[in-house]
PDB file of C-alpha atoms in Angstrom:
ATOM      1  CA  UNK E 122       0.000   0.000   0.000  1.00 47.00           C
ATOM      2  CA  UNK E 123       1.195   3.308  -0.585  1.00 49.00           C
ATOM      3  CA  UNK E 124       0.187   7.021   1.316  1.00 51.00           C
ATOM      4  CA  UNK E 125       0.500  10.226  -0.520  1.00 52.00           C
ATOM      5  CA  UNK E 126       1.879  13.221   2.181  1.00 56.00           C
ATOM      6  CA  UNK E 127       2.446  16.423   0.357  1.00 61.00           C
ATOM      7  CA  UNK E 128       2.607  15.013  -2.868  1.00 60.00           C
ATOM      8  CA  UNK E 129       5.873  13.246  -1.829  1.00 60.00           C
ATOM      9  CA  UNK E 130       5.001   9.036  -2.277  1.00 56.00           C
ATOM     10  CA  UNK E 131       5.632   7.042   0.691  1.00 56.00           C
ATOM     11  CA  UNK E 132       6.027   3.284  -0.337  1.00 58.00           C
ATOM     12  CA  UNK E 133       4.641   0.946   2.790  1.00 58.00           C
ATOM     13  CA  UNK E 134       5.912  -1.951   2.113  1.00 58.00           C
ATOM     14  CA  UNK E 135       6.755  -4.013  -1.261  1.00 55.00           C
ATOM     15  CA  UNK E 136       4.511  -5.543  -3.366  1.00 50.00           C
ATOM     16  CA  UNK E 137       6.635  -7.843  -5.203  1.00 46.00           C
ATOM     17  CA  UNK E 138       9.746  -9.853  -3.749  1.00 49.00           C
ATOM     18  CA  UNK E 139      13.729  -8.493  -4.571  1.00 73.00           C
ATOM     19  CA  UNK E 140      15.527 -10.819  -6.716  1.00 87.00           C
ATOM     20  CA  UNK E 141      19.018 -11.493  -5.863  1.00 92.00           C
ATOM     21  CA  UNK E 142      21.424  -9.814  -8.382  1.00 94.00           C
ATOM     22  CA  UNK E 143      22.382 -12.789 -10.890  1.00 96.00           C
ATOM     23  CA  UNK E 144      25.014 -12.736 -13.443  1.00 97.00           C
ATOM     24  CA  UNK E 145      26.914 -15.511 -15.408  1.00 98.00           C
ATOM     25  CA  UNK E 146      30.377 -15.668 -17.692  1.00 97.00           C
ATOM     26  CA  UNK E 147      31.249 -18.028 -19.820  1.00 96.00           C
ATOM     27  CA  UNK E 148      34.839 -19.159 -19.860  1.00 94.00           C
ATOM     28  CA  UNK E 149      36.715 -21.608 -22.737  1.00 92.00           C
ATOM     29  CA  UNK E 150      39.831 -22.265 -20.598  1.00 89.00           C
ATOM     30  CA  UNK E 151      42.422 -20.189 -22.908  1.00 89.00           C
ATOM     31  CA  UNK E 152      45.212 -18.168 -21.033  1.00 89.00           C
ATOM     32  CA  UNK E 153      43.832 -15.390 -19.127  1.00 91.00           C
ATOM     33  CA  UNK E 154      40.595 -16.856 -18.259  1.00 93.00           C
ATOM     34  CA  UNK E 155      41.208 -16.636 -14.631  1.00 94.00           C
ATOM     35  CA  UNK E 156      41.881 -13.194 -14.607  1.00 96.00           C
ATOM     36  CA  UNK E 157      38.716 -12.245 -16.477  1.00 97.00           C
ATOM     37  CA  UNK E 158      37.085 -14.309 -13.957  1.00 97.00           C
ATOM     38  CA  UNK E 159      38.265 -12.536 -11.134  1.00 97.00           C
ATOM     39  CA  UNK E 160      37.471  -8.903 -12.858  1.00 98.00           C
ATOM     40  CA  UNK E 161      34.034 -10.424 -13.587  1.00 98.00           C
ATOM     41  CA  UNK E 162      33.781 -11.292 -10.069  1.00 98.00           C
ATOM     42  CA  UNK E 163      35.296  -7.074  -9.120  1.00 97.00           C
ATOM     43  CA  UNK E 164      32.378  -5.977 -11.110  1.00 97.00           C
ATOM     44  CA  UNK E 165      29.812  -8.191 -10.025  1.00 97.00           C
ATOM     45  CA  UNK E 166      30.802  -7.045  -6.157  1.00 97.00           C
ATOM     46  CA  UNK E 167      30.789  -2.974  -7.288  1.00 96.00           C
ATOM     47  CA  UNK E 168      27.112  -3.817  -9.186  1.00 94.00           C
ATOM     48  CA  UNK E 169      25.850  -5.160  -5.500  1.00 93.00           C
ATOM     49  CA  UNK E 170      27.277  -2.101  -3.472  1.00 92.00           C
ATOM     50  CA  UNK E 171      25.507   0.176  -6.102  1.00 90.00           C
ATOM     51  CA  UNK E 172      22.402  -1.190  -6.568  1.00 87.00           C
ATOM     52  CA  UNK E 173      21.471  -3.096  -3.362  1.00 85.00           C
ATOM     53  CA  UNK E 174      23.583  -1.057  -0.997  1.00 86.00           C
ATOM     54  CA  UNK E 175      25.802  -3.717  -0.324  1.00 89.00           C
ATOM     55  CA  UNK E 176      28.752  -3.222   2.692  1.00 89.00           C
ATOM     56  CA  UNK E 177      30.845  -6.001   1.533  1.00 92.00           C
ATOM     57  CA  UNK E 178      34.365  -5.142   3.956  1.00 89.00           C
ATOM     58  CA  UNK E 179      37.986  -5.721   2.773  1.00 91.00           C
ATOM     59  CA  UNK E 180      38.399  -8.984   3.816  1.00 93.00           C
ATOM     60  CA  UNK E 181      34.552 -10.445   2.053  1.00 94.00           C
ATOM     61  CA  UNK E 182      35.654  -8.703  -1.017  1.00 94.00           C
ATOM     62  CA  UNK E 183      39.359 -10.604  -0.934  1.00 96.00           C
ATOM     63  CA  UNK E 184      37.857 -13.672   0.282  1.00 97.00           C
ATOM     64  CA  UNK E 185      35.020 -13.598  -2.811  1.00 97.00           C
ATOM     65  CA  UNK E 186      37.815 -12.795  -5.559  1.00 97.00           C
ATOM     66  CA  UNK E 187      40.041 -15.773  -3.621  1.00 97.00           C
ATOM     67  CA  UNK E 188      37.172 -17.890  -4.689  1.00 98.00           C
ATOM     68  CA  UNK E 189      36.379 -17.311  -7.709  1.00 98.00           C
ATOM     69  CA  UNK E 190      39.991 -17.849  -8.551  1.00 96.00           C
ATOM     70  CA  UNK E 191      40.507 -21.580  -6.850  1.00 95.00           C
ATOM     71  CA  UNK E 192      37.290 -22.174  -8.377  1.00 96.00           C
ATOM     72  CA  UNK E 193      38.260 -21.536 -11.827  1.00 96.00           C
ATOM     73  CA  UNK E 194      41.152 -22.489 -11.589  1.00 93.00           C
ATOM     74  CA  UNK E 195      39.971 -26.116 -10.424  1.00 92.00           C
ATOM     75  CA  UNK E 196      38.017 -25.918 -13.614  1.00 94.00           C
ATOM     76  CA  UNK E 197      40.422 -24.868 -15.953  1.00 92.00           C
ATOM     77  CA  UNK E 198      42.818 -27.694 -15.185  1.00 89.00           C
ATOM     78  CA  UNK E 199      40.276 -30.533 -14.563  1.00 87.00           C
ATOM     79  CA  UNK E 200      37.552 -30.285 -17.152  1.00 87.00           C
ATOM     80  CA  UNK E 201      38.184 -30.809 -21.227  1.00 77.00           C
ATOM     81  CA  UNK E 202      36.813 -28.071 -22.470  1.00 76.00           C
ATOM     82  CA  UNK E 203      34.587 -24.714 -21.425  1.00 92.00           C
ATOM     83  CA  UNK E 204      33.601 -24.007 -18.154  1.00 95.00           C
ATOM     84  CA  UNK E 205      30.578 -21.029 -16.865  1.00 97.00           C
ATOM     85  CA  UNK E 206      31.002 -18.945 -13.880  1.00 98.00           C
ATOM     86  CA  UNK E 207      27.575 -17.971 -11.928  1.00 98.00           C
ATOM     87  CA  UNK E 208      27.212 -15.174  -9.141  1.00 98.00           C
ATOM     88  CA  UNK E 209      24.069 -14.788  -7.255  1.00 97.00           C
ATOM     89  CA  UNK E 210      24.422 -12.105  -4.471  1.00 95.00           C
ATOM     90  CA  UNK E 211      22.078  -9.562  -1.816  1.00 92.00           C
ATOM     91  CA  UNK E 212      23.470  -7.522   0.999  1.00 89.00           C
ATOM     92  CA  UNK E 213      24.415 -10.188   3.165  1.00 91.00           C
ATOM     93  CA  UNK E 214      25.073 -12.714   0.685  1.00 95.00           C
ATOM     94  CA  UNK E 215      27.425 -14.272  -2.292  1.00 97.00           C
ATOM     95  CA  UNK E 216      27.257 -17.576  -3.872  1.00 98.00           C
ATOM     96  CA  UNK E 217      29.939 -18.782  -6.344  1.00 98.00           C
ATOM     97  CA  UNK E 218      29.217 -21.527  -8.800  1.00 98.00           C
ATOM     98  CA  UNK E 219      31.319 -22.669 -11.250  1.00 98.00           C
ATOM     99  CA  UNK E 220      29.864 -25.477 -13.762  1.00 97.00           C
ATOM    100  CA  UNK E 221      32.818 -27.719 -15.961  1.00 95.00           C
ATOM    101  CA  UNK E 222      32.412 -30.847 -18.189  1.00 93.00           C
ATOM    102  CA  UNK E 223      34.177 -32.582 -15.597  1.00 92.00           C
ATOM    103  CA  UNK E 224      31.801 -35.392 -14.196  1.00 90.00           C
ATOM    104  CA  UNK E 225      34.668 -35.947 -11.309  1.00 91.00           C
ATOM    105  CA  UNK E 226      34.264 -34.739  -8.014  1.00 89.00           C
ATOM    106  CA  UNK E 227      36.861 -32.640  -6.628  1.00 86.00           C
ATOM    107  CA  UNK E 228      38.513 -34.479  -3.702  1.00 80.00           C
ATOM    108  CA  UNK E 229      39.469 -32.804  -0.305  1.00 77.00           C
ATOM    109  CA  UNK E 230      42.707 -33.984   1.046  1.00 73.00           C
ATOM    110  CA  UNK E 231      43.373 -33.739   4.791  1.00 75.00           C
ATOM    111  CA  UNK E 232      45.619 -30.704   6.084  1.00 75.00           C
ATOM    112  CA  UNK E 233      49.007 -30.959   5.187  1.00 75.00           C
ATOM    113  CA  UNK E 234      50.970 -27.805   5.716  1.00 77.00           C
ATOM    114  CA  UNK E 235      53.943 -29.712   3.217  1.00 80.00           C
ATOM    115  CA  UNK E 236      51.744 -30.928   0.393  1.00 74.00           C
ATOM    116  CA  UNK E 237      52.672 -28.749  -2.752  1.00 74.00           C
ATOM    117  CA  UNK E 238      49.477 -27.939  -4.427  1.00 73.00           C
ATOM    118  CA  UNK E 239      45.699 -29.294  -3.906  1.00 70.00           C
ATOM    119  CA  UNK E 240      44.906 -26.962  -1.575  1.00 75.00           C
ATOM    120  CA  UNK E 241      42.258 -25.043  -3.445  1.00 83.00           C
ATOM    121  CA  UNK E 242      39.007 -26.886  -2.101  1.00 89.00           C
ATOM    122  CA  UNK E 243      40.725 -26.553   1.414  1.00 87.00           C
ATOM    123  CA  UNK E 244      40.793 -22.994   1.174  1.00 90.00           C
ATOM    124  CA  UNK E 245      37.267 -22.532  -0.326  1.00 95.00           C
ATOM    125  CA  UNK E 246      35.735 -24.612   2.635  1.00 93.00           C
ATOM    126  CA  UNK E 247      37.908 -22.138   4.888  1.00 93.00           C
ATOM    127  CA  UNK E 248      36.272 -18.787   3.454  1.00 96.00           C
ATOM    128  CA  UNK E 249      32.966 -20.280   2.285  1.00 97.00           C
ATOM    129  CA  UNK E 250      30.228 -20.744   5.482  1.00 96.00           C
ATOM    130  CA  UNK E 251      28.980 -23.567   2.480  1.00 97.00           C
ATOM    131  CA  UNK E 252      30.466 -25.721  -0.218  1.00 96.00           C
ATOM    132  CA  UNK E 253      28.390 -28.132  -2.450  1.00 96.00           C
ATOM    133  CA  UNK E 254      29.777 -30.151  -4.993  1.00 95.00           C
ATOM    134  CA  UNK E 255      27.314 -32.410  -7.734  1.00 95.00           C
ATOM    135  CA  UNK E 256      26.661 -33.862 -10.783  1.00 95.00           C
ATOM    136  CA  UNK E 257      25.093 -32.512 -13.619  1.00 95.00           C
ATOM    137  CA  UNK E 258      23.910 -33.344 -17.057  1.00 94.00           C
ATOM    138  CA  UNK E 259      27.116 -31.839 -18.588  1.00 88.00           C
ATOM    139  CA  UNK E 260      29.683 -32.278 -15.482  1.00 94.00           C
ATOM    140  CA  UNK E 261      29.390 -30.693 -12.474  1.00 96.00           C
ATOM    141  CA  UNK E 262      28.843 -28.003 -10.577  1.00 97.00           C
ATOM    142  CA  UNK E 263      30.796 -26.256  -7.356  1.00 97.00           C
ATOM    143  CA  UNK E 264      29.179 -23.949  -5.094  1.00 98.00           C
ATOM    144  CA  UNK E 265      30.457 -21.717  -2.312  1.00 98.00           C
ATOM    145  CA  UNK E 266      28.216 -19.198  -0.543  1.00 98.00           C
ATOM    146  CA  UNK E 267      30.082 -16.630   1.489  1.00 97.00           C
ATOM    147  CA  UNK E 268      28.773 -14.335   3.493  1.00 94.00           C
ATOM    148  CA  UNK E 269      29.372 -10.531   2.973  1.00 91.00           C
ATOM    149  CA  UNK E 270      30.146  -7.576   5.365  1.00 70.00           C
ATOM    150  CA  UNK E 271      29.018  -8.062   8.949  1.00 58.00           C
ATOM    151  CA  UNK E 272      25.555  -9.430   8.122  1.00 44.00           C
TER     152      UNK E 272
END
């Protein structure tokens, strides 16, 4: 419902529910595709301060970008061929899905402070408060949701 007071609208409430700011990128693995990723993923962060007021602090906006990079990097070396990059964010919120034509499931390896390399999916599970990992009809599909700013 919404009250007029001197000419100025006053909304009361909303009549139709927000959607969460979505945007994809699709990826074909050749040099450089990480970085683009990561920019994507700069952009995608500035696009949810601006239009749903988002405080995402210094170490959400590090810890989003970090990722987005171990994501798609996972991709880029595992899967034969292209791989899509999904964000899906509000004010408190940011999930990171990256889809590859991978149909093998990333494996976590227990700590190991001397083990050169394979620590990516360590270090998402670290920054993410959720990681999924399943199958779909063309590979599969990671997601991380992180959560943003003090919310």
């Amino acid at each position: 419902m919404t009250y007029y007071l001197d000419r100025a609208v006053i909304p009361t409430g909303f009549d139709v529910p927000v959607e969460p700011l979505r945007r994809s990128a699709h990826f074909t693995g050749e040099p450089g595709c990480i970085a683009e990723a990561r920019t994507f993923a700069a952009h995608f962060l500035q696009q949810l301060r601006t239009e749903w007021c988002a405080t995402i602090d210094e170490r959400a906006d590090g810890a989003v970008l970090l990722v987005v990079s171990e994501l798609v990097t996972n991709a880029d070396r595992h899967s034969d061929g292209p791989y899509i990059l999904e964000l899906e964010g509000t004010a408190n919120a940011l999930t990171v899905a990256v889809y590859d034509s991978s149909a093998s499931l990333p494996r976590v390896f227990p700590r190991n402070p001397e083990r050169v390399g394979r620590h990516g999916l360590e270090i998402v599970r670290a920054l993410a408060r959720d990681v999924t990992v399943e199958r779909v009809p063309v590979g599969k599909r990671v997601r991380a949701v992180l959560n943003l700013g003090d919310a």
